[in-house]
Amino acid sequence: GLALVAAEMPGIDGLETSRRIVGAVPQTVVCILHTGVEPDADAMTGSGAAAVLHVDALTRSSLQELWEQHRSR
């Protein structure tokens, strides 16, 4: 599946959420969405997220491309 996760949420951030999702269901493609400063690249890699996108870059084609690149995880 594909999970769209907000970078900032009350009580937990998108990186930790991504770690938990991928830890529970490793084949999930996680995309972290942010509205400001992009999360640290090293932290993102350790979270298991496939991508980080600014919400303004979120389009049907960007999601389709992300899915096609990572669905065979």
Short mmCIF file of C-alpha atoms in Angstrom, two decimals:
data_model
loop_
_atom_site.label_atom_id
_atom_site.label_comp_id
_atom_site.label_asym_id
_atom_site.label_seq_id
_atom_site.Cartn_x
_atom_site.Cartn_y
_atom_site.Cartn_z
CA GLY A 1 0.00 0.00 0.00
CA LEU A 2 0.82 3.67 -0.11
CA ALA A 3 0.81 5.85 3.03
CA LEU A 4 0.81 9.65 2.89
CA VAL A 5 2.13 10.93 6.21
CA ALA A 6 2.27 14.52 7.48
CA ALA A 7 5.78 15.58 8.52
CA GLU A 8 4.42 17.27 11.65
CA MET A 9 1.57 15.93 13.77
CA PRO A 10 0.64 16.43 17.41
CA GLY A 11 2.74 14.15 19.60
CA ILE A 12 4.67 12.41 16.79
CA ASP A 13 6.51 13.40 13.64
CA GLY A 14 6.33 11.91 10.16
CA LEU A 15 9.71 10.22 10.45
CA GLU A 16 8.70 8.24 13.53
CA THR A 17 5.32 7.46 11.97
CA SER A 18 7.12 6.18 8.87
CA ARG A 19 9.42 3.98 11.01
CA ARG A 20 6.39 2.45 12.71
CA ILE A 21 4.45 1.85 9.49
CA VAL A 22 7.38 0.29 7.64
CA GLY A 23 8.29 -1.71 10.75
CA ALA A 24 4.79 -3.17 10.90
CA VAL A 25 4.19 -3.56 7.14
CA PRO A 26 7.56 -3.42 5.32
CA GLN A 27 6.12 -3.39 1.80
CA THR A 28 4.28 -0.09 2.46
CA VAL A 29 5.47 2.85 0.35
CA VAL A 30 5.55 5.87 2.68
CA CYS A 31 5.60 9.44 1.40
CA ILE A 32 6.15 12.16 4.00
CA LEU A 33 4.41 15.45 3.19
CA HIS A 34 5.73 18.75 4.51
CA THR A 35 4.68 22.38 4.30
CA GLY A 36 7.93 24.06 5.25
CA VAL A 37 11.51 22.90 5.61
CA GLU A 38 12.14 19.43 4.23
CA PRO A 39 13.13 16.87 6.88
CA ASP A 40 16.83 15.95 7.11
CA ALA A 41 17.80 13.51 4.33
CA ASP A 42 19.73 11.21 6.70
CA ALA A 43 16.81 11.05 9.12
CA MET A 44 14.43 10.32 6.24
CA THR A 45 16.60 7.44 5.02
CA GLY A 46 16.52 5.89 8.48
CA SER A 47 12.75 6.23 8.67
CA GLY A 48 12.03 3.90 5.76
CA ALA A 49 10.16 6.60 3.85
CA ALA A 50 10.38 6.30 0.07
CA ALA A 51 10.08 10.05 -0.49
CA VAL A 52 9.48 13.45 1.01
CA LEU A 53 7.32 15.91 -0.94
CA HIS A 54 6.19 19.45 -0.31
CA VAL A 55 2.39 19.45 -0.29
CA ASP A 56 2.40 21.80 -3.28
CA ALA A 57 4.25 19.11 -5.30
CA LEU A 58 1.64 16.48 -4.50
CA THR A 59 -0.09 15.58 -7.75
CA ARG A 60 -1.66 12.49 -9.21
CA SER A 61 1.37 12.04 -11.48
CA SER A 62 3.88 12.46 -8.61
CA LEU A 63 2.06 9.77 -6.61
CA GLN A 64 1.86 7.49 -9.65
CA GLU A 65 5.60 7.88 -10.25
CA LEU A 66 6.38 7.21 -6.59
CA TRP A 67 4.18 4.11 -6.60
CA GLU A 68 5.73 2.73 -9.80
CA GLN A 69 9.28 3.28 -8.49
CA HIS A 70 8.73 1.65 -5.09
CA ARG A 71 5.80 -0.77 -5.22
CA SER A 72 8.03 -3.85 -5.54
CA ARG A 73 9.62 -3.25 -2.08
#
